[in-house]
Amino acid sequence: MSELPPDPNLSAPLGHLEGDSPPAPDWFRDAVAVAPEVGRVTVKGARLETFAWGPRGRPGLMLLHGNGAHAGWWRFIAPFLAGPYRVAALSWSGMGGSDWREAYDLDTFADEIEAVAGETGLFAAGPPVMVGHSFGCFPMLTEAGREAGRWRGAVVVDPPIFSPERRTGRRREDGRFAPHRIYPTLEAALARFRFAPMQPCEALYIADLIARESLKEVPGGWSWRFDPSLWARLVLPDRAAMVREARCPLALVTGDRSDLMRPADAAYVQGLLPPGSPRIDLPEAYHHVMVDQPLAFVAALRALLAVWPP
C-alpha cells in the first residue's frame, strides 16, 4: 500500500505563497507596529538579543521562547501585556539574533534570564513573573529553583514533560546533528519553514513573521539563525524534579489539541504542581499556543495575572 503524500499545510505551510506575505488582520498589524526597545546583554561572553515593551517601574513580566525560536515570537503578544507590565523577551544564546556558544547548559540559560531581567528593569517593582513556552520552561524552572522570593511566579506553557508511560516510547536523541542547508533565495527558505512538532496553522501571517525573522542572509543564500549543534551536548536533568523543586508558585497552560503535551502528560504535570496551582487549557490550540490562539492566549495571561500569584 502506498503512503499518502505529505500534507503541505504541515510540512510547508508557507510554500504556496511563493515568498509573498499573506494578509493579516488589523490587531496583528497594530501589535507588530509597536516597536520594542531592542538591546544587547552579554552573558558569559555571548551577546544576547533582547526586546522590551512598556514603561520601566511597572511589574515585570519575562517571556521565554521555545527551541529554535527567537524573541520575535512574542512581538504580537507582548504589546497586549505591556500596559500594566514591563515586558521583556530574549533570544537564547544559540538562537535568534544572539551569539552561539561552544556548549550549552541550563545553568547558563538561567543566568541569561537573570541578566536580561535585570538589564531591562523587570525587578524595579518587586519580583517579576516568568512565562516559558516549550523548551523555554527548562531554563525557567532552573531559575525558579534557585532562590525563593526572587520570582513572583512562573507560567509553564505546554512543556515537553511527559508521563512515565509516554517516556518509555519516545526516541532518545543520539547527539548527532547536521549543519543547516543554505537556500538560494529567501522564497526558497520560507517554503521550507515548518513548526516542530509539525501542526496545522491557520494564522499564516504569524507563521510568515516568525519564519522571516528565523532566517539570515549568508554567503550563497539564506539559512536558519539557530545553532544546529545546540542539542548535541545539552543535558536535561530529571524534568519532574525541576517542577517539584521550583521555589515560586507555578501555573500550567496547555493547548487542548497539542500533539506534544497530550492529556495524560498534562495530568501528570498537574500532579507535580503544588495543590491549587492554576491550570488553563486553551481550546483549539496546538503546541504553539501563541500562534494558534494568540488573542485567547493573551486573555488567559491577563486573567491569570490579575488574580495570581496570590
PDB file of C-alpha atoms in Angstrom:
ATOM      1  CA  MET A   1       0.000   0.000   0.000  1.00  0.00           C
ATOM      2  CA  SER A   2       1.446   3.367  -0.984  1.00  0.00           C
ATOM      3  CA  GLU A   3       1.909   6.102   1.609  1.00  0.00           C
ATOM      4  CA  LEU A   4      -0.151   9.263   1.461  1.00  0.00           C
ATOM      5  CA  PRO A   5       1.733  12.327   0.227  1.00  0.00           C
ATOM      6  CA  PRO A   6       2.808  14.759   2.959  1.00  0.00           C
ATOM      7  CA  ASP A   7       0.293  17.434   3.889  1.00  0.00           C
ATOM      8  CA  PRO A   8       1.796  20.741   2.691  1.00  0.00           C
ATOM      9  CA  ASN A   9      -0.102  22.622   5.403  1.00  0.00           C
ATOM     10  CA  LEU A  10       2.034  20.709   7.897  1.00  0.00           C
ATOM     11  CA  SER A  11       5.365  20.311   6.115  1.00  0.00           C
ATOM     12  CA  ALA A  12       5.464  23.603   4.182  1.00  0.00           C
ATOM     13  CA  PRO A  13       2.704  25.962   5.363  1.00  0.00           C
ATOM     14  CA  LEU A  14       4.195  28.959   3.523  1.00  0.00           C
ATOM     15  CA  GLY A  15       5.232  27.153   0.340  1.00  0.00           C
ATOM     16  CA  HIS A  16       2.210  28.113  -1.747  1.00  0.00           C
ATOM     17  CA  LEU A  17       2.776  31.828  -1.041  1.00  0.00           C
ATOM     18  CA  GLU A  18       5.972  31.832  -3.150  1.00  0.00           C
ATOM     19  CA  GLY A  19       7.663  34.358  -0.867  1.00  0.00           C
ATOM     20  CA  ASP A  20       4.741  36.772  -0.559  1.00  0.00           C
ATOM     21  CA  SER A  21       3.396  37.822   2.837  1.00  0.00           C
ATOM     22  CA  PRO A  22      -0.214  36.762   3.467  1.00  0.00           C
ATOM     23  CA  PRO A  23      -2.879  39.270   4.529  1.00  0.00           C
ATOM     24  CA  ALA A  24      -3.072  39.959   8.255  1.00  0.00           C
ATOM     25  CA  PRO A  25      -5.842  41.319  10.490  1.00  0.00           C
ATOM     26  CA  ASP A  26      -5.683  44.803  11.967  1.00  0.00           C
ATOM     27  CA  TRP A  27      -4.988  43.623  15.508  1.00  0.00           C
ATOM     28  CA  PHE A  28      -1.856  41.816  14.336  1.00  0.00           C
ATOM     29  CA  ARG A  29      -0.572  44.690  12.211  1.00  0.00           C
ATOM     30  CA  ASP A  30      -1.155  47.117  15.080  1.00  0.00           C
ATOM     31  CA  ALA A  31       0.665  44.876  17.566  1.00  0.00           C
ATOM     32  CA  VAL A  32       3.786  44.323  15.468  1.00  0.00           C
ATOM     33  CA  ALA A  33       3.863  48.053  14.674  1.00  0.00           C
ATOM     34  CA  VAL A  34       4.640  48.658  18.360  1.00  0.00           C
ATOM     35  CA  ALA A  35       8.420  48.790  18.177  1.00  0.00           C
ATOM     36  CA  PRO A  36      10.149  47.138  21.149  1.00  0.00           C
ATOM     37  CA  GLU A  37      13.209  48.544  22.841  1.00  0.00           C
ATOM     38  CA  VAL A  38      15.965  46.456  21.266  1.00  0.00           C
ATOM     39  CA  GLY A  39      19.051  45.807  23.349  1.00  0.00           C
ATOM     40  CA  ARG A  40      22.076  43.612  23.863  1.00  0.00           C
ATOM     41  CA  VAL A  41      23.155  41.929  27.088  1.00  0.00           C
ATOM     42  CA  THR A  42      26.390  39.945  27.391  1.00  0.00           C
ATOM     43  CA  VAL A  43      26.316  36.757  29.476  1.00  0.00           C
ATOM     44  CA  LYS A  44      29.426  34.589  29.789  1.00  0.00           C
ATOM     45  CA  GLY A  45      30.865  36.023  26.591  1.00  0.00           C
ATOM     46  CA  ALA A  46      27.747  35.707  24.414  1.00  0.00           C
ATOM     47  CA  ARG A  47      25.793  38.798  23.354  1.00  0.00           C
ATOM     48  CA  LEU A  48      22.059  38.245  23.655  1.00  0.00           C
ATOM     49  CA  GLU A  49      19.290  39.900  21.672  1.00  0.00           C
ATOM     50  CA  THR A  50      16.658  41.479  23.948  1.00  0.00           C
ATOM     51  CA  PHE A  51      13.285  43.138  23.374  1.00  0.00           C
ATOM     52  CA  ALA A  52      11.301  45.172  25.916  1.00  0.00           C
ATOM     53  CA  TRP A  53       7.891  46.851  25.932  1.00  0.00           C
ATOM     54  CA  GLY A  54       6.082  49.106  28.394  1.00  0.00           C
ATOM     55  CA  PRO A  55       7.325  51.639  30.940  1.00  0.00           C
ATOM     56  CA  ARG A  56      10.016  50.841  33.475  1.00  0.00           C
ATOM     57  CA  GLY A  57       8.740  50.745  37.019  1.00  0.00           C
ATOM     58  CA  ARG A  58       5.733  48.551  36.247  1.00  0.00           C
ATOM     59  CA  PRO A  59       5.578  44.926  37.499  1.00  0.00           C
ATOM     60  CA  GLY A  60       7.925  42.780  35.428  1.00  0.00           C
ATOM     61  CA  LEU A  61       6.935  40.019  33.015  1.00  0.00           C
ATOM     62  CA  MET A  62       9.567  37.863  31.287  1.00  0.00           C
ATOM     63  CA  LEU A  63       8.613  35.935  28.114  1.00  0.00           C
ATOM     64  CA  LEU A  64      10.777  32.921  27.241  1.00  0.00           C
ATOM     65  CA  HIS A  65      10.546  31.230  23.831  1.00  0.00           C
ATOM     66  CA  GLY A  66      10.986  27.625  22.798  1.00  0.00           C
ATOM     67  CA  ASN A  67      13.627  25.607  20.970  1.00  0.00           C
ATOM     68  CA  GLY A  68      14.872  27.019  17.664  1.00  0.00           C
ATOM     69  CA  ALA A  69      12.693  30.104  18.078  1.00  0.00           C
ATOM     70  CA  HIS A  70      13.560  33.729  18.922  1.00  0.00           C
ATOM     71  CA  ALA A  71      12.314  36.773  20.810  1.00  0.00           C
ATOM     72  CA  GLY A  72      10.201  37.796  17.815  1.00  0.00           C
ATOM     73  CA  TRP A  73       7.720  35.035  18.653  1.00  0.00           C
ATOM     74  CA  TRP A  74       6.403  37.443  21.300  1.00  0.00           C
ATOM     75  CA  ARG A  75       6.137  40.564  19.118  1.00  0.00           C
ATOM     76  CA  PHE A  76       2.410  40.131  18.514  1.00  0.00           C
ATOM     77  CA  ILE A  77       1.710  39.088  22.138  1.00  0.00           C
ATOM     78  CA  ALA A  78       3.797  41.442  24.298  1.00  0.00           C
ATOM     79  CA  PRO A  79       2.134  44.749  23.289  1.00  0.00           C
ATOM     80  CA  PHE A  80      -1.180  43.445  24.675  1.00  0.00           C
ATOM     81  CA  LEU A  81       0.501  42.879  28.053  1.00  0.00           C
ATOM     82  CA  ALA A  82       2.667  45.992  28.172  1.00  0.00           C
ATOM     83  CA  GLY A  83       0.104  48.388  29.654  1.00  0.00           C
ATOM     84  CA  PRO A  84       0.184  47.206  33.257  1.00  0.00           C
ATOM     85  CA  TYR A  85       3.526  45.386  32.902  1.00  0.00           C
ATOM     86  CA  ARG A  86       7.120  45.995  31.921  1.00  0.00           C
ATOM     87  CA  VAL A  87       7.569  43.108  29.474  1.00  0.00           C
ATOM     88  CA  ALA A  88      10.868  41.672  28.234  1.00  0.00           C
ATOM     89  CA  ALA A  89      11.893  38.818  25.949  1.00  0.00           C
ATOM     90  CA  LEU A  90      15.264  37.410  24.951  1.00  0.00           C
ATOM     91  CA  SER A  91      16.638  35.183  22.250  1.00  0.00           C
ATOM     92  CA  TRP A  92      18.509  32.376  23.994  1.00  0.00           C
ATOM     93  CA  SER A  93      22.174  32.028  23.126  1.00  0.00           C
ATOM     94  CA  GLY A  94      22.344  29.853  20.022  1.00  0.00           C
ATOM     95  CA  MET A  95      19.009  31.153  18.759  1.00  0.00           C
ATOM     96  CA  GLY A  96      17.588  34.212  17.018  1.00  0.00           C
ATOM     97  CA  GLY A  97      19.924  37.186  16.901  1.00  0.00           C
ATOM     98  CA  SER A  98      22.015  36.028  19.865  1.00  0.00           C
ATOM     99  CA  ASP A  99      25.550  34.674  19.706  1.00  0.00           C
ATOM    100  CA  TRP A 100      26.249  30.953  19.530  1.00  0.00           C
ATOM    101  CA  ARG A 101      28.328  29.126  22.179  1.00  0.00           C
ATOM    102  CA  GLU A 102      30.769  26.250  22.078  1.00  0.00           C
ATOM    103  CA  ALA A 103      28.491  24.374  24.501  1.00  0.00           C
ATOM    104  CA  TYR A 104      25.149  24.972  26.208  1.00  0.00           C
ATOM    105  CA  ASP A 105      23.735  24.174  29.649  1.00  0.00           C
ATOM    106  CA  LEU A 106      20.629  25.062  31.625  1.00  0.00           C
ATOM    107  CA  ASP A 107      22.519  26.973  34.315  1.00  0.00           C
ATOM    108  CA  THR A 108      23.872  29.341  31.676  1.00  0.00           C
ATOM    109  CA  PHE A 109      20.426  29.753  30.138  1.00  0.00           C
ATOM    110  CA  ALA A 110      19.104  30.578  33.628  1.00  0.00           C
ATOM    111  CA  ASP A 111      21.913  33.130  34.014  1.00  0.00           C
ATOM    112  CA  GLU A 112      20.654  34.688  30.782  1.00  0.00           C
ATOM    113  CA  ILE A 113      17.193  35.114  32.305  1.00  0.00           C
ATOM    114  CA  GLU A 114      18.607  36.862  35.377  1.00  0.00           C
ATOM    115  CA  ALA A 115      20.880  39.147  33.385  1.00  0.00           C
ATOM    116  CA  VAL A 116      18.224  40.210  30.880  1.00  0.00           C
ATOM    117  CA  ALA A 117      15.597  40.706  33.586  1.00  0.00           C
ATOM    118  CA  GLY A 118      17.987  42.949  35.477  1.00  0.00           C
ATOM    119  CA  GLU A 119      19.123  44.921  32.450  1.00  0.00           C
ATOM    120  CA  THR A 120      15.574  45.546  31.215  1.00  0.00           C
ATOM    121  CA  GLY A 121      14.289  46.696  34.608  1.00  0.00           C
ATOM    122  CA  LEU A 122      11.959  43.828  35.457  1.00  0.00           C
ATOM    123  CA  PHE A 123      12.884  43.841  39.165  1.00  0.00           C
ATOM    124  CA  ALA A 124      12.099  47.538  39.677  1.00  0.00           C
ATOM    125  CA  ALA A 125       8.600  46.929  41.078  1.00  0.00           C
ATOM    126  CA  GLY A 126       9.427  43.762  43.010  1.00  0.00           C
ATOM    127  CA  PRO A 127       9.705  40.119  41.956  1.00  0.00           C
ATOM    128  CA  PRO A 128       8.560  39.598  38.342  1.00  0.00           C
ATOM    129  CA  VAL A 129       6.700  36.716  36.716  1.00  0.00           C
ATOM    130  CA  MET A 130       8.155  34.411  34.047  1.00  0.00           C
ATOM    131  CA  VAL A 131       6.238  32.804  31.170  1.00  0.00           C
ATOM    132  CA  GLY A 132       8.088  29.952  29.444  1.00  0.00           C
ATOM    133  CA  HIS A 133       6.906  28.097  26.337  1.00  0.00           C
ATOM    134  CA  SER A 134       8.076  24.574  25.479  1.00  0.00           C
ATOM    135  CA  PHE A 135      11.887  24.332  25.817  1.00  0.00           C
ATOM    136  CA  GLY A 136      11.818  27.753  27.490  1.00  0.00           C
ATOM    137  CA  CYS A 137      10.239  26.063  30.515  1.00  0.00           C
ATOM    138  CA  PHE A 138      13.502  24.285  31.348  1.00  0.00           C
ATOM    139  CA  PRO A 139      15.726  27.351  31.904  1.00  0.00           C
ATOM    140  CA  MET A 140      12.731  28.997  33.594  1.00  0.00           C
ATOM    141  CA  LEU A 141      12.315  26.113  36.046  1.00  0.00           C
ATOM    142  CA  THR A 142      16.069  26.064  36.645  1.00  0.00           C
ATOM    143  CA  GLU A 143      15.934  29.755  37.522  1.00  0.00           C
ATOM    144  CA  ALA A 144      12.774  29.256  39.609  1.00  0.00           C
ATOM    145  CA  GLY A 145      14.588  26.646  41.705  1.00  0.00           C
ATOM    146  CA  ARG A 146      17.483  28.890  42.666  1.00  0.00           C
ATOM    147  CA  GLU A 147      16.244  31.449  45.181  1.00  0.00           C
ATOM    148  CA  ALA A 148      12.906  31.759  46.964  1.00  0.00           C
ATOM    149  CA  GLY A 149      11.339  35.192  46.676  1.00  0.00           C
ATOM    150  CA  ARG A 150      13.263  36.285  43.602  1.00  0.00           C
ATOM    151  CA  TRP A 151      10.380  35.488  41.238  1.00  0.00           C
ATOM    152  CA  ARG A 152       6.710  36.065  41.961  1.00  0.00           C
ATOM    153  CA  GLY A 153       5.630  33.118  39.811  1.00  0.00           C
ATOM    154  CA  ALA A 154       6.300  31.076  36.674  1.00  0.00           C
ATOM    155  CA  VAL A 155       3.795  30.085  33.980  1.00  0.00           C
ATOM    156  CA  VAL A 156       4.661  26.753  32.338  1.00  0.00           C
ATOM    157  CA  VAL A 157       3.240  26.714  28.790  1.00  0.00           C
ATOM    158  CA  ASP A 158       2.842  23.326  27.034  1.00  0.00           C
ATOM    159  CA  PRO A 159       6.115  21.932  28.402  1.00  0.00           C
ATOM    160  CA  PRO A 160       7.873  18.845  26.967  1.00  0.00           C
ATOM    161  CA  ILE A 161       7.381  16.945  30.232  1.00  0.00           C
ATOM    162  CA  PHE A 162       5.870  13.538  29.619  1.00  0.00           C
ATOM    163  CA  SER A 163       4.065  10.954  31.709  1.00  0.00           C
ATOM    164  CA  PRO A 164       6.144   7.893  32.674  1.00  0.00           C
ATOM    165  CA  GLU A 165       4.125   5.718  30.267  1.00  0.00           C
ATOM    166  CA  ARG A 166       4.820   8.002  27.330  1.00  0.00           C
ATOM    167  CA  ARG A 167       8.504   8.454  28.131  1.00  0.00           C
ATOM    168  CA  THR A 168       9.149   4.762  27.560  1.00  0.00           C
ATOM    169  CA  GLY A 169       8.015   5.065  23.946  1.00  0.00           C
ATOM    170  CA  ARG A 170       9.915   8.194  22.958  1.00  0.00           C
ATOM    171  CA  ARG A 171      13.043   8.026  20.818  1.00  0.00           C
ATOM    172  CA  ARG A 172      16.202   9.252  22.503  1.00  0.00           C
ATOM    173  CA  GLU A 173      18.382  11.735  20.687  1.00  0.00           C
ATOM    174  CA  ASP A 174      21.802  10.370  19.772  1.00  0.00           C
ATOM    175  CA  GLY A 175      23.629  13.701  19.839  1.00  0.00           C
ATOM    176  CA  ARG A 176      24.251  13.831  16.094  1.00  0.00           C
ATOM    177  CA  PHE A 177      23.338  16.900  14.103  1.00  0.00           C
ATOM    178  CA  ALA A 178      23.609  18.184  10.557  1.00  0.00           C
ATOM    179  CA  PRO A 179      24.605  21.705   9.534  1.00  0.00           C
ATOM    180  CA  HIS A 180      21.888  23.930   8.144  1.00  0.00           C
ATOM    181  CA  ARG A 181      21.155  23.912   4.439  1.00  0.00           C
ATOM    182  CA  ILE A 182      21.707  27.109   2.508  1.00  0.00           C
ATOM    183  CA  TYR A 183      18.754  28.090   0.326  1.00  0.00           C
ATOM    184  CA  PRO A 184      19.460  30.135  -2.803  1.00  0.00           C
ATOM    185  CA  THR A 185      16.648  32.639  -2.213  1.00  0.00           C
ATOM    186  CA  LEU A 186      14.513  33.930   0.646  1.00  0.00           C
ATOM    187  CA  GLU A 187      11.481  32.494  -1.157  1.00  0.00           C
ATOM    188  CA  ALA A 188      13.037  29.026  -1.166  1.00  0.00           C
ATOM    189  CA  ALA A 189      13.913  29.264   2.526  1.00  0.00           C
ATOM    190  CA  LEU A 190      10.431  30.413   3.525  1.00  0.00           C
ATOM    191  CA  ALA A 191       8.963  27.483   1.619  1.00  0.00           C
ATOM    192  CA  ARG A 192      10.920  25.126   3.891  1.00  0.00           C
ATOM    193  CA  PHE A 193       9.669  26.600   7.164  1.00  0.00           C
ATOM    194  CA  ARG A 194       7.550  24.350   9.367  1.00  0.00           C
ATOM    195  CA  PHE A 195       6.673  24.094  13.023  1.00  0.00           C
ATOM    196  CA  ALA A 196       8.236  21.491  15.303  1.00  0.00           C
ATOM    197  CA  PRO A 197       6.343  19.399  16.095  1.00  0.00           C
ATOM    198  CA  MET A 198       4.511  19.799  12.808  1.00  0.00           C
ATOM    199  CA  GLN A 199       0.970  21.086  13.185  1.00  0.00           C
ATOM    200  CA  PRO A 200      -1.720  22.884  11.195  1.00  0.00           C
ATOM    201  CA  CYS A 201      -1.512  26.667  11.024  1.00  0.00           C
ATOM    202  CA  GLU A 202      -4.455  28.859  10.114  1.00  0.00           C
ATOM    203  CA  ALA A 203      -2.708  32.140  11.006  1.00  0.00           C
ATOM    204  CA  LEU A 204      -0.223  32.148   8.127  1.00  0.00           C
ATOM    205  CA  TYR A 205       0.531  35.819   8.780  1.00  0.00           C
ATOM    206  CA  ILE A 206       2.052  34.751  12.115  1.00  0.00           C
ATOM    207  CA  ALA A 207       3.994  31.886  10.542  1.00  0.00           C
ATOM    208  CA  ASP A 208       5.317  34.292   7.906  1.00  0.00           C
ATOM    209  CA  LEU A 209       6.573  36.780  10.512  1.00  0.00           C
ATOM    210  CA  ILE A 210       8.197  34.057  12.576  1.00  0.00           C
ATOM    211  CA  ALA A 211       9.805  32.434   9.541  1.00  0.00           C
ATOM    212  CA  ARG A 212      11.264  35.651   8.132  1.00  0.00           C
ATOM    213  CA  GLU A 213      12.794  36.515  11.493  1.00  0.00           C
ATOM    214  CA  SER A 214      14.181  32.967  11.799  1.00  0.00           C
ATOM    215  CA  LEU A 215      16.393  33.426   8.714  1.00  0.00           C
ATOM    216  CA  LYS A 216      19.621  35.249   7.979  1.00  0.00           C
ATOM    217  CA  GLU A 217      21.446  36.038   4.773  1.00  0.00           C
ATOM    218  CA  VAL A 218      24.697  34.097   4.403  1.00  0.00           C
ATOM    219  CA  PRO A 219      27.202  33.615   1.577  1.00  0.00           C
ATOM    220  CA  GLY A 220      25.333  31.730  -1.120  1.00  0.00           C
ATOM    221  CA  GLY A 221      21.813  32.450   0.082  1.00  0.00           C
ATOM    222  CA  TRP A 222      19.732  32.148   3.245  1.00  0.00           C
ATOM    223  CA  SER A 223      19.900  29.902   6.312  1.00  0.00           C
ATOM    224  CA  TRP A 224      18.343  29.470   9.753  1.00  0.00           C
ATOM    225  CA  ARG A 225      19.582  31.545  12.669  1.00  0.00           C
ATOM    226  CA  PHE A 226      19.616  28.851  15.380  1.00  0.00           C
ATOM    227  CA  ASP A 227      22.657  26.706  16.182  1.00  0.00           C
ATOM    228  CA  PRO A 228      22.020  23.148  14.898  1.00  0.00           C
ATOM    229  CA  SER A 229      24.566  21.747  17.362  1.00  0.00           C
ATOM    230  CA  LEU A 230      22.792  23.088  20.449  1.00  0.00           C
ATOM    231  CA  TRP A 231      21.267  19.748  21.422  1.00  0.00           C
ATOM    232  CA  ALA A 232      24.414  17.742  20.684  1.00  0.00           C
ATOM    233  CA  ARG A 233      25.784  18.295  24.187  1.00  0.00           C
ATOM    234  CA  LEU A 234      22.881  19.786  26.150  1.00  0.00           C
ATOM    235  CA  VAL A 235      21.833  17.502  29.004  1.00  0.00           C
ATOM    236  CA  LEU A 236      18.494  17.968  30.750  1.00  0.00           C
ATOM    237  CA  PRO A 237      18.109  16.876  34.377  1.00  0.00           C
ATOM    238  CA  ASP A 238      15.070  14.998  35.625  1.00  0.00           C
ATOM    239  CA  ARG A 239      12.156  17.052  34.341  1.00  0.00           C
ATOM    240  CA  ALA A 240       9.732  16.126  37.099  1.00  0.00           C
ATOM    241  CA  ALA A 241      12.306  17.136  39.705  1.00  0.00           C
ATOM    242  CA  MET A 242      12.650  20.531  38.028  1.00  0.00           C
ATOM    243  CA  VAL A 243       8.936  21.133  38.573  1.00  0.00           C
ATOM    244  CA  ARG A 244       8.931  19.877  42.157  1.00  0.00           C
ATOM    245  CA  GLU A 245      11.987  21.950  43.112  1.00  0.00           C
ATOM    246  CA  ALA A 246      10.663  25.311  41.892  1.00  0.00           C
ATOM    247  CA  ARG A 247      10.703  27.877  44.691  1.00  0.00           C
ATOM    248  CA  CYS A 248       7.922  30.102  43.396  1.00  0.00           C
ATOM    249  CA  PRO A 249       4.252  29.500  42.527  1.00  0.00           C
ATOM    250  CA  LEU A 250       3.635  27.685  39.231  1.00  0.00           C
ATOM    251  CA  ALA A 251       0.739  27.746  36.769  1.00  0.00           C
ATOM    252  CA  LEU A 252       0.189  25.445  33.781  1.00  0.00           C
ATOM    253  CA  VAL A 253      -1.155  26.495  30.365  1.00  0.00           C
ATOM    254  CA  THR A 254      -1.709  23.869  27.664  1.00  0.00           C
ATOM    255  CA  GLY A 255      -3.132  23.612  24.170  1.00  0.00           C
ATOM    256  CA  ASP A 256      -6.040  21.186  24.143  1.00  0.00           C
ATOM    257  CA  ARG A 257      -5.007  19.903  20.688  1.00  0.00           C
ATOM    258  CA  SER A 258      -1.272  19.769  21.410  1.00  0.00           C
ATOM    259  CA  ASP A 259       0.467  16.749  19.913  1.00  0.00           C
ATOM    260  CA  LEU A 260       3.459  17.322  22.192  1.00  0.00           C
ATOM    261  CA  MET A 261       1.733  17.513  25.564  1.00  0.00           C
ATOM    262  CA  ARG A 262      -1.147  15.093  25.485  1.00  0.00           C
ATOM    263  CA  PRO A 263      -3.897  14.839  28.146  1.00  0.00           C
ATOM    264  CA  ALA A 264      -2.054  12.188  30.172  1.00  0.00           C
ATOM    265  CA  ASP A 265       1.089  14.337  30.152  1.00  0.00           C
ATOM    266  CA  ALA A 266      -0.839  17.423  31.266  1.00  0.00           C
ATOM    267  CA  ALA A 267      -2.461  15.455  34.081  1.00  0.00           C
ATOM    268  CA  TYR A 268       0.960  14.167  35.120  1.00  0.00           C
ATOM    269  CA  VAL A 269       2.460  17.668  35.244  1.00  0.00           C
ATOM    270  CA  GLN A 270      -0.604  18.993  37.069  1.00  0.00           C
ATOM    271  CA  GLY A 271       0.036  16.332  39.701  1.00  0.00           C
ATOM    272  CA  LEU A 272       3.589  17.597  40.175  1.00  0.00           C
ATOM    273  CA  LEU A 273       2.434  21.145  40.903  1.00  0.00           C
ATOM    274  CA  PRO A 274       1.544  22.346  44.399  1.00  0.00           C
ATOM    275  CA  PRO A 275      -2.143  21.812  45.255  1.00  0.00           C
ATOM    276  CA  GLY A 276      -4.321  24.624  43.960  1.00  0.00           C
ATOM    277  CA  SER A 277      -1.955  25.629  41.149  1.00  0.00           C
ATOM    278  CA  PRO A 278      -3.891  27.177  38.224  1.00  0.00           C
ATOM    279  CA  ARG A 279      -4.398  25.167  35.042  1.00  0.00           C
ATOM    280  CA  ILE A 280      -5.663  26.699  31.780  1.00  0.00           C
ATOM    281  CA  ASP A 281      -6.360  24.553  28.710  1.00  0.00           C
ATOM    282  CA  LEU A 282      -6.727  26.671  25.563  1.00  0.00           C
ATOM    283  CA  PRO A 283      -9.417  25.349  23.171  1.00  0.00           C
ATOM    284  CA  GLU A 284      -8.373  24.744  19.557  1.00  0.00           C
ATOM    285  CA  ALA A 285      -4.708  25.386  20.364  1.00  0.00           C
ATOM    286  CA  TYR A 286      -1.922  23.037  19.345  1.00  0.00           C
ATOM    287  CA  HIS A 287       1.559  23.121  20.916  1.00  0.00           C
ATOM    288  CA  HIS A 288       2.395  26.620  19.678  1.00  0.00           C
ATOM    289  CA  VAL A 289      -0.430  28.263  21.573  1.00  0.00           C
ATOM    290  CA  MET A 290       0.585  31.851  20.782  1.00  0.00           C
ATOM    291  CA  VAL A 291       0.374  31.045  17.061  1.00  0.00           C
ATOM    292  CA  ASP A 292      -2.836  29.003  17.163  1.00  0.00           C
ATOM    293  CA  GLN A 293      -4.905  31.144  19.538  1.00  0.00           C
ATOM    294  CA  PRO A 294      -2.964  34.380  20.112  1.00  0.00           C
ATOM    295  CA  LEU A 295      -5.797  36.519  21.465  1.00  0.00           C
ATOM    296  CA  ALA A 296      -7.141  33.718  23.665  1.00  0.00           C
ATOM    297  CA  PHE A 297      -3.605  33.242  24.999  1.00  0.00           C
ATOM    298  CA  VAL A 298      -3.360  36.968  25.765  1.00  0.00           C
ATOM    299  CA  ALA A 299      -6.740  36.888  27.502  1.00  0.00           C
ATOM    300  CA  ALA A 300      -5.699  33.835  29.527  1.00  0.00           C
ATOM    301  CA  LEU A 301      -2.481  35.501  30.684  1.00  0.00           C
ATOM    302  CA  ARG A 302      -4.279  38.738  31.532  1.00  0.00           C
ATOM    303  CA  ALA A 303      -6.914  36.911  33.572  1.00  0.00           C
ATOM    304  CA  LEU A 304      -4.359  34.694  35.294  1.00  0.00           C
ATOM    305  CA  LEU A 305      -2.015  37.538  36.242  1.00  0.00           C
ATOM    306  CA  ALA A 306      -4.917  39.630  37.562  1.00  0.00           C
ATOM    307  CA  VAL A 307      -5.511  37.150  40.395  1.00  0.00           C
ATOM    308  CA  TRP A 308      -2.334  35.062  40.574  1.00  0.00           C
ATOM    309  CA  PRO A 309       0.072  34.646  42.245  1.00  0.00           C
ATOM    310  CA  PRO A 310      -1.966  35.418  45.379  1.00  0.00           C
TER     311      PRO A 310
END
